[in-house]
Amino acid sequence: MTTVRSNGQRKRVFIRTYGCQMNVYDSDRMADVLRPLGYALAPAPDQADLVVLNTCHIREHASEKVYSELGRMRDLKVERRAEGRDLTIAVAGCVAQAEGEEIAKRQPAVDIVVGPQAYHRLPQLLAEAERKTAILKAGKRLPGAGVLDTDFPAESKFDHLPAPQGVRAGSAFLSIQEGCDKFCTFCVVPYTRGAEYSRPAAKVLSEARQLVAAGAIEITLLGQNVNAYHGEAEDGSTWSLARLIHALAEIEGVARLRYTTSHPRDMDDDLIAAHGEVPQLVPYLHLPVQSGSDRILEAMNRRHGRDLFLDIVDRLRTARPDLALSSDFIVGFPGESDRDFDDTMGLVEQVGFASAFSFKYSRRPGTPGAAMDDQVPETVKSARLHALQALLGDQARAFNASKVGQTVPVLFAEPGRRPGQLIGKTPWLQSVYADGDPRLIGSIVEARLVEGHANSLAGEIVTGSYGVAA
């Protein structure tokens, strides 16, 4: 495969990431896979030889956004050909998995379609795409120029990925679990990511040590149902997420641990206890509930009820009193009545969330929810979403205001909008803006929170240390 341009320069890849943190991790790993082939990262599509769209299929209109972007990439490809240069276009991720053949049919400019379980095969797919392009240039007939790989391979992709290379300002994602066996009636994840799979504990620990060696002091554990983790240990036993967290906390240099996304059914006693036992485990948890109505939760096939969720919240806050909670909510699920929505609003008022993501229900093709009767009118969905977001917004502002006056550890991650300003995250995942030396980026330092806003806080750095604050 050619990995340099005709002028001798290295080829470049631009990766656009849509959706969840798992996709961010996957995009980083695709860059790792391509790096040994000679591909450097490009800052924009017009500076790339290969463009990868790493797609998400969770929300409505996801496919349309991808096709719109592909139209722009097609135009760029035409411009390149007029200049005598090539542009390879690849679509990866969950839209690729769900609509692979349709993508190839609707947008012939696409060279590669690869699902989220097969991107470790990118070198082979690029070689095949390059071979097909050469045949087309030679004027020979070819039954379709695109290369499609949306299989669920028997082997794990993690066994074929190189060691991770990139750490962003002290923070890194680490995928430990993929897939979902829950089959919520609104969700496409089981169809695009496959069955639940947990990586062996030793391999997770090895990758964590590599990330720490590369500069990570905060590690976020990722999975579609991350707290369903059940990885095999070297002695043949099975580790839970709680056992894994305890082991990760023993790695020197790990200052913070997070995990996302969780399912209430998998919040076991040991994991709840870990929130009070492991200092590195931050006092923040994203625990999607989706609805406060037992009737709607049953229709969603969530396999938990309102009381179970509230019991978990009480036990978590007993284990870690300063724990902040985030959640996901869907309004307007088929059959949702005013009373059902009132139950959701009541749950929000009872729990109190530091942050949350809320959406109108959208039909996802192939899911049971899409075929349900009694779809809720869009006007009703919009009104309910507006009311819910207003309540959640009030709670987020109140939570931020409650931290004003406190001195907390902040991991600074990037420069702010104006010179001399830095942006960081508290343990509760709040954004903090403060003036400071750029050398603080990638370090945890103490900052006094002086002003709270709707989505962030203003802070003042109170330590001169450039290392990890205790």
Coordinates of C-alpha atoms in Angstrom, one line a residue:
M1 CA 0.0 0.0 0.0
T2 CA 1.3 3.5 -0.8
T3 CA 1.7 5.5 2.4
V4 CA 3.4 8.5 0.9
R5 CA 2.3 11.1 -1.7
S6 CA 4.0 11.5 -5.0
N7 CA 5.9 14.4 -3.5
G8 CA 7.4 12.2 -0.8
Q9 CA 5.3 13.6 2.1
R10 CA 3.4 11.3 4.5
K11 CA -0.2 10.7 3.8
R12 CA -2.7 12.2 6.2
V13 CA -6.0 11.1 7.7
F14 CA -8.9 13.2 9.0
I15 CA -11.3 11.5 11.4
R16 CA -14.6 13.1 12.2
T17 CA -16.3 11.6 15.3
Y18 CA -20.0 11.6 16.0
G19 CA -21.8 10.5 19.2
C20 CA -20.6 8.8 22.3
Q21 CA -17.4 8.5 24.2
M22 CA -17.0 5.0 22.8
N23 CA -16.8 6.5 19.4
V24 CA -14.1 8.9 20.6
Y25 CA -12.1 5.9 21.9
D26 CA -12.7 4.1 18.6
S27 CA -11.5 7.1 16.6
D28 CA -8.3 7.3 18.6
R29 CA -7.7 3.6 18.0
M30 CA -8.3 3.9 14.3
A31 CA -5.6 6.6 14.3
D32 CA -3.3 4.1 16.1
V33 CA -4.1 1.4 13.5
L34 CA -3.3 3.8 10.7
R35 CA -0.1 5.3 12.2
P36 CA 2.2 2.4 11.4
L37 CA 1.0 2.7 7.8
G38 CA 2.5 6.2 7.6
Y39 CA -0.7 8.2 8.2
A40 CA -0.5 11.4 10.2
L41 CA -3.5 13.2 11.5
A42 CA -4.9 16.1 9.4
P43 CA -6.7 19.1 11.0
A44 CA -9.3 19.3 8.2
P45 CA -10.8 17.2 5.4
D46 CA -9.2 19.3 2.7
Q47 CA -5.8 18.5 4.0
A48 CA -6.3 14.8 4.1
D49 CA -5.7 11.9 1.8
L50 CA -8.1 9.7 3.8
V51 CA -11.3 10.9 5.5
V52 CA -13.0 8.7 8.1
L53 CA -16.5 9.5 9.3
N54 CA -17.0 7.6 12.6
T55 CA -20.8 7.6 12.9
C56 CA -23.4 7.3 15.6
H57 CA -26.9 5.8 15.1
I58 CA -28.6 6.6 18.4
R59 CA -30.5 9.7 17.6
E60 CA -33.0 10.6 14.9
H61 CA -31.7 12.0 11.6
A62 CA -28.2 10.4 12.3
S63 CA -28.2 8.8 8.9
E64 CA -29.2 12.1 7.1
K65 CA -26.4 14.0 8.8
V66 CA -23.9 11.4 7.5
Y67 CA -25.3 11.5 4.0
S68 CA -25.1 15.3 4.0
E69 CA -21.5 15.2 5.1
L70 CA -20.8 12.5 2.5
G71 CA -22.1 14.9 -0.2
R72 CA -19.5 17.4 0.8
M73 CA -16.8 14.8 0.8
R74 CA -17.9 13.7 -2.6
D75 CA -17.5 17.2 -3.9
L76 CA -14.0 17.4 -2.3
K77 CA -13.1 14.1 -4.0
V78 CA -14.2 15.5 -7.4
E79 CA -12.0 18.5 -6.8
R80 CA -9.1 16.3 -6.0
R81 CA -9.5 14.2 -9.1
A82 CA -9.5 17.4 -11.2
E83 CA -6.1 18.2 -9.6
G84 CA -4.8 14.7 -10.3
R85 CA -4.9 13.6 -6.7
D86 CA -6.9 11.0 -4.8
L87 CA -9.1 11.1 -1.7
T88 CA -10.2 8.0 0.0
I89 CA -13.5 8.2 1.9
A90 CA -14.4 5.7 4.7
V91 CA -17.6 5.4 6.8
A92 CA -17.2 3.7 10.2
G93 CA -19.2 3.2 13.3
C94 CA -22.8 2.4 14.0
V95 CA -24.5 3.9 10.9
A96 CA -22.0 1.9 8.8
Q97 CA -23.0 -1.2 10.7
A98 CA -26.7 -0.6 10.3
E99 CA -26.8 0.7 6.7
G100 CA -23.6 -0.5 5.1
E101 CA -25.0 -1.7 1.8
E102 CA -27.4 1.3 1.6
I103 CA -24.4 3.7 2.1
A104 CA -22.5 2.0 -0.8
K105 CA -25.6 2.2 -3.0
R106 CA -26.6 5.8 -2.2
Q107 CA -23.1 7.3 -2.2
P108 CA -20.7 5.6 -4.7
A109 CA -17.9 8.0 -3.7
V110 CA -17.5 6.0 -0.5
D111 CA -14.5 3.7 -0.8
I112 CA -14.8 1.8 2.6
V113 CA -17.7 1.0 4.9
V114 CA -16.5 -0.6 8.2
G115 CA -18.5 -1.5 11.3
P116 CA -17.4 -0.8 14.9
Q117 CA -16.2 -4.4 15.4
A118 CA -14.0 -4.5 12.3
Y119 CA -12.0 -1.3 12.2
H120 CA -8.8 -3.2 13.2
R121 CA -9.0 -4.5 9.6
L122 CA -8.5 -1.0 8.1
P123 CA -5.1 -1.8 6.7
Q124 CA -6.5 -4.7 4.6
L125 CA -9.6 -2.6 3.7
L126 CA -7.4 0.3 2.5
A127 CA -5.3 -2.1 0.4
E128 CA -8.4 -3.6 -1.2
A129 CA -9.8 -0.1 -1.9
E130 CA -6.6 1.0 -3.4
R131 CA -6.6 -2.1 -5.6
K132 CA -10.1 -1.4 -6.8
T133 CA -9.3 2.2 -7.5
A134 CA -6.3 1.2 -9.6
I135 CA -8.6 -1.2 -11.7
L136 CA -11.1 1.6 -12.2
K137 CA -8.4 4.0 -13.4
A138 CA -7.2 1.4 -15.8
G139 CA -10.7 1.4 -17.4
K140 CA -11.5 -2.1 -16.4
R141 CA -15.0 -3.0 -15.3
L142 CA -15.6 -3.7 -11.6
P143 CA -18.8 -4.7 -9.9
G144 CA -18.9 -1.9 -7.3
A145 CA -15.9 0.2 -6.2
G146 CA -16.6 0.2 -2.4
V147 CA -15.2 -2.2 0.2
L148 CA -17.7 -3.4 2.8
D149 CA -16.9 -5.0 6.2
T150 CA -19.7 -5.0 8.7
D151 CA -19.3 -8.5 10.0
F152 CA -19.1 -9.4 13.7
P153 CA -15.8 -11.3 13.7
A154 CA -15.3 -14.3 15.9
E155 CA -12.1 -12.8 17.3
S156 CA -12.1 -9.6 19.4
K157 CA -10.8 -6.5 17.6
F158 CA -8.9 -5.6 20.8
D159 CA -6.6 -8.6 20.2
H160 CA -5.5 -6.9 17.0
L161 CA -5.1 -3.3 18.0
P162 CA -1.7 -1.7 18.6
A163 CA -0.8 -0.2 21.9
P164 CA -2.6 3.2 22.5
Q165 CA -0.6 6.2 21.6
G166 CA -2.6 9.3 22.4
V167 CA -3.4 10.8 25.8
R168 CA -5.3 14.1 25.8
A169 CA -4.0 16.5 28.5
G170 CA -3.8 13.8 31.2
S171 CA -7.1 12.1 30.5
A172 CA -7.7 8.9 28.5
F173 CA -10.6 6.6 27.6
L174 CA -10.2 2.9 28.1
S175 CA -12.8 0.5 26.5
I176 CA -13.4 -2.5 28.8
Q177 CA -16.8 -3.7 27.6
E178 CA -18.8 -3.6 24.3
G179 CA -22.2 -4.6 23.1
C180 CA -25.5 -5.0 24.9
D181 CA -27.8 -7.8 25.8
K182 CA -30.6 -5.6 27.3
F183 CA -32.6 -5.0 24.1
C184 CA -34.4 -1.8 25.3
T185 CA -37.2 -1.3 22.8
F186 CA -36.0 2.2 21.8
C187 CA -32.3 1.3 21.2
V188 CA -30.2 0.1 18.2
V189 CA -27.0 -0.7 20.1
P190 CA -27.6 -4.5 20.3
Y191 CA -27.9 -4.5 16.6
T192 CA -24.9 -2.2 15.8
R193 CA -22.5 -3.2 18.5
G194 CA -23.5 -6.9 19.0
A195 CA -23.6 -9.0 22.1
E196 CA -22.0 -8.0 25.4
Y197 CA -18.2 -8.7 25.5
S198 CA -15.8 -8.0 28.4
R199 CA -12.1 -7.7 27.8
P200 CA -9.8 -9.9 29.9
A201 CA -8.8 -8.2 33.1
A202 CA -5.0 -8.5 32.4
K203 CA -5.4 -6.8 29.1
V204 CA -7.3 -3.9 30.6
L205 CA -4.7 -3.5 33.3
S206 CA -1.9 -3.6 30.7
E207 CA -3.5 -0.9 28.6
A208 CA -4.1 1.2 31.7
R209 CA -0.4 1.0 32.5
Q210 CA 0.4 2.0 29.0
L211 CA -1.9 5.0 29.2
V212 CA -0.3 6.1 32.5
A213 CA 3.1 5.8 31.0
A214 CA 1.9 8.0 28.2
G215 CA 0.8 10.7 30.7
A216 CA -2.7 9.7 31.7
I217 CA -3.7 10.6 35.3
E218 CA -7.5 10.2 34.8
I219 CA -8.9 7.1 33.1
T220 CA -12.5 6.8 32.0
L221 CA -13.7 3.2 31.6
L222 CA -16.1 2.8 28.7
G223 CA -18.8 0.3 27.7
Q224 CA -22.3 0.2 26.4
N225 CA -23.1 -1.4 29.7
V226 CA -19.9 -0.9 31.5
N227 CA -21.1 -2.0 34.9
A228 CA -22.0 -5.4 33.3
Y229 CA -18.2 -6.0 33.0
H230 CA -17.3 -9.6 33.7
G231 CA -13.7 -10.0 32.5
E232 CA -11.7 -13.2 32.9
A233 CA -8.7 -13.0 35.2
E234 CA -5.4 -14.8 34.7
D235 CA -6.4 -17.4 37.4
G236 CA -9.6 -18.3 35.5
S237 CA -11.9 -16.4 37.8
T238 CA -14.3 -13.7 36.7
W239 CA -13.7 -10.1 37.8
S240 CA -16.6 -7.6 38.3
L241 CA -16.3 -3.9 37.5
A242 CA -15.8 -3.3 41.3
R243 CA -12.8 -5.8 41.4
L244 CA -11.3 -4.2 38.3
I245 CA -11.6 -0.7 39.8
H246 CA -9.8 -1.7 42.9
A247 CA -7.0 -3.1 40.8
L248 CA -6.8 -0.1 38.6
A249 CA -6.6 2.2 41.6
E250 CA -3.4 0.3 42.7
I251 CA -1.6 1.5 39.5
E252 CA 0.8 4.2 40.5
G253 CA 0.0 7.5 38.8
V254 CA -3.8 6.9 38.5
A255 CA -5.4 9.9 40.3
R256 CA -8.9 9.6 38.9
L257 CA -11.2 6.8 37.7
R258 CA -14.6 7.2 36.0
Y259 CA -16.9 4.8 34.2
T260 CA -19.7 5.2 31.8
T261 CA -22.4 4.2 30.7
S262 CA -24.1 2.2 33.4
H263 CA -27.4 0.3 33.6
P264 CA -29.3 0.3 36.9
R265 CA -29.8 -3.5 36.7
D266 CA -26.0 -4.0 37.0
M267 CA -25.3 -1.8 40.0
D268 CA -24.3 -4.5 42.4
D269 CA -23.4 -4.2 46.1
D270 CA -19.6 -4.4 45.5
L271 CA -19.8 -1.6 42.9
I272 CA -21.9 0.6 45.1
A273 CA -19.4 0.0 48.0
A274 CA -16.5 0.9 45.8
H275 CA -17.7 4.4 45.6
G276 CA -17.0 4.8 49.3
E277 CA -13.8 2.6 49.3
V278 CA -11.7 3.8 46.4
P279 CA -10.5 7.4 46.7
Q280 CA -9.6 7.5 43.0
L281 CA -13.1 6.7 42.0
V282 CA -14.6 10.2 41.5
P283 CA -17.9 11.2 43.2
Y284 CA -19.8 11.3 40.0
L285 CA -21.9 8.7 38.2
H286 CA -23.9 8.7 35.0
L287 CA -26.8 6.3 35.5
P288 CA -29.5 6.4 32.9
V289 CA -33.1 5.9 34.1
Q290 CA -34.9 7.1 30.9
S291 CA -38.3 7.5 32.6
G292 CA -39.8 7.8 36.0
S293 CA -42.9 5.8 35.1
D294 CA -43.0 2.1 35.8
R295 CA -45.5 1.6 33.0
I296 CA -43.2 3.2 30.5
L297 CA -40.1 1.5 31.9
E298 CA -41.8 -1.8 31.3
A299 CA -42.7 -0.8 27.7
M300 CA -39.1 0.2 27.2
N301 CA -37.9 -3.2 28.4
R302 CA -35.6 -1.5 30.9
R303 CA -35.9 -4.4 33.4
H304 CA -35.9 -2.1 36.4
G305 CA -38.6 0.1 38.0
R306 CA -38.7 3.4 39.7
D307 CA -38.3 2.0 43.2
L308 CA -35.1 0.1 42.3
F309 CA -33.6 3.2 40.8
L310 CA -34.4 5.3 43.9
D311 CA -33.0 2.6 46.1
I312 CA -29.8 2.5 44.2
V313 CA -29.5 6.3 44.5
D314 CA -30.0 6.1 48.3
R315 CA -27.4 3.4 48.7
L316 CA -24.9 5.3 46.5
R317 CA -25.3 8.5 48.5
T318 CA -24.9 6.5 51.7
A319 CA -21.6 5.1 50.4
R320 CA -20.4 8.5 49.0
P321 CA -22.3 11.4 50.4
D322 CA -20.8 13.9 48.0
L323 CA -21.8 11.8 44.9
A324 CA -23.3 13.8 42.0
L325 CA -25.6 12.0 39.6
S326 CA -26.2 12.4 35.9
S327 CA -28.8 10.6 33.9
D328 CA -30.5 10.1 30.5
F329 CA -34.2 10.8 29.9
I330 CA -36.5 10.1 26.9
V331 CA -39.8 11.9 26.7
G332 CA -42.7 11.0 24.4
F333 CA -42.1 7.2 24.3
P334 CA -45.1 5.5 22.6
G335 CA -48.0 5.5 25.0
E336 CA -46.6 8.0 27.4
S337 CA -49.4 9.8 29.1
D338 CA -49.5 13.1 31.1
R339 CA -49.4 11.0 34.3
D340 CA -46.4 9.0 33.1
F341 CA -44.5 12.3 32.3
D342 CA -45.5 13.6 35.7
D343 CA -43.9 10.6 37.2
T344 CA -40.7 11.4 35.4
M345 CA -40.8 15.0 36.7
G346 CA -41.4 13.7 40.2
L347 CA -38.4 11.4 40.0
V348 CA -36.2 14.2 38.9
E349 CA -37.4 16.5 41.7
Q350 CA -36.9 13.7 44.3
V351 CA -33.4 12.7 43.1
G352 CA -31.8 16.0 42.1
F353 CA -29.3 15.7 39.2
A354 CA -26.1 17.6 38.7
S355 CA -26.5 17.2 34.9
A356 CA -28.5 15.2 32.5
F357 CA -29.2 14.4 28.8
S358 CA -32.8 14.5 27.7
F359 CA -34.3 13.8 24.3
K360 CA -37.5 13.4 22.5
Y361 CA -38.2 9.8 21.6
S362 CA -37.3 9.1 18.0
R363 CA -38.1 6.0 16.0
R364 CA -35.0 3.9 15.2
P365 CA -35.6 1.5 12.3
G366 CA -35.6 -2.1 13.3
T367 CA -36.4 -1.5 17.0
P368 CA -39.6 -2.7 18.6
G369 CA -40.5 0.9 19.7
A370 CA -40.7 2.0 16.0
A371 CA -43.6 -0.3 15.4
M372 CA -45.5 0.5 18.6
D373 CA -49.0 2.0 18.4
D374 CA -49.9 5.3 20.2
Q375 CA -46.9 7.3 19.0
V376 CA -46.9 10.6 20.9
P377 CA -47.4 13.8 18.7
E378 CA -44.3 15.9 18.1
T379 CA -45.9 19.0 19.7
V380 CA -46.5 17.1 22.9
K381 CA -43.0 15.7 22.9
S382 CA -41.6 19.2 22.4
A383 CA -43.6 20.7 25.3
R384 CA -42.6 17.9 27.7
L385 CA -39.0 18.1 26.7
H386 CA -39.0 21.9 27.3
A387 CA -40.5 21.4 30.8
L388 CA -38.1 18.6 31.7
Q389 CA -35.0 20.5 30.5
A390 CA -36.1 23.6 32.4
L391 CA -36.2 21.5 35.6
L392 CA -32.9 19.8 34.9
G393 CA -31.3 23.2 34.1
D394 CA -32.5 24.6 37.4
Q395 CA -30.9 21.6 39.2
A396 CA -27.6 21.9 37.3
R397 CA -27.4 25.6 38.2
A398 CA -28.2 24.9 41.8
F399 CA -25.5 22.2 41.9
N400 CA -22.9 24.5 40.5
A401 CA -23.9 27.2 42.9
S402 CA -23.5 24.8 45.8
K403 CA -19.8 24.4 45.0
V404 CA -19.0 28.1 45.0
G405 CA -16.6 28.9 47.8
Q406 CA -15.1 25.4 47.9
T407 CA -11.5 24.6 46.9
V408 CA -11.4 21.5 44.7
P409 CA -9.0 19.5 42.6
V410 CA -9.3 20.5 38.9
L411 CA -7.7 18.6 35.9
F412 CA -6.9 21.3 33.4
A413 CA -7.3 20.1 29.9
E414 CA -7.0 22.9 27.4
P415 CA -6.5 26.7 26.9
G416 CA -9.5 28.9 27.3
R417 CA -11.0 31.4 24.8
R418 CA -8.7 34.3 25.9
P419 CA -5.0 34.4 26.5
G420 CA -3.9 33.1 29.9
Q421 CA -7.2 31.2 30.5
L422 CA -7.4 27.5 31.1
I423 CA -10.4 25.1 31.1
G424 CA -10.6 22.1 33.4
K425 CA -12.9 19.6 35.0
T426 CA -13.8 19.0 38.7
P427 CA -14.3 15.5 40.0
W428 CA -18.0 16.1 39.4
L429 CA -17.3 16.8 35.7
Q430 CA -18.1 20.5 35.9
S431 CA -16.2 22.8 33.6
V432 CA -14.0 25.3 35.4
Y433 CA -12.4 28.4 33.8
A434 CA -9.4 29.9 35.5
D435 CA -6.3 32.0 34.7
G436 CA -3.1 30.0 34.9
D437 CA 0.1 28.9 33.3
P438 CA -0.3 26.7 30.2
R439 CA 2.1 24.2 31.9
L440 CA -0.8 23.3 34.2
I441 CA -2.5 21.6 31.3
G442 CA -2.6 17.8 32.0
S443 CA -2.2 18.3 35.8
I444 CA -4.6 18.3 38.7
V445 CA -4.3 21.4 40.8
E446 CA -6.3 23.0 43.6
A447 CA -8.7 25.8 42.5
R448 CA -11.1 27.9 44.5
L449 CA -14.5 28.1 42.9
V450 CA -15.7 31.7 42.9
E451 CA -18.7 31.9 40.6
G452 CA -21.3 29.5 39.3
H453 CA -23.0 29.6 36.0
A454 CA -25.5 27.4 34.1
N455 CA -22.9 25.1 32.5
S456 CA -19.6 26.1 34.2
L457 CA -17.8 27.7 37.1
A458 CA -15.2 30.4 37.4
G459 CA -12.2 29.5 39.6
E460 CA -8.9 30.8 40.9
I461 CA -5.9 28.5 41.1
V462 CA -4.5 28.4 44.6
T463 CA -1.5 26.1 44.2
G464 CA 1.6 26.7 42.2
S465 CA 2.4 23.1 41.7
Y466 CA 2.7 21.8 38.2
G467 CA 2.4 18.2 39.2
V468 CA -0.6 16.2 40.4
A469 CA -2.2 17.8 43.4
A470 CA -3.0 15.5 46.3

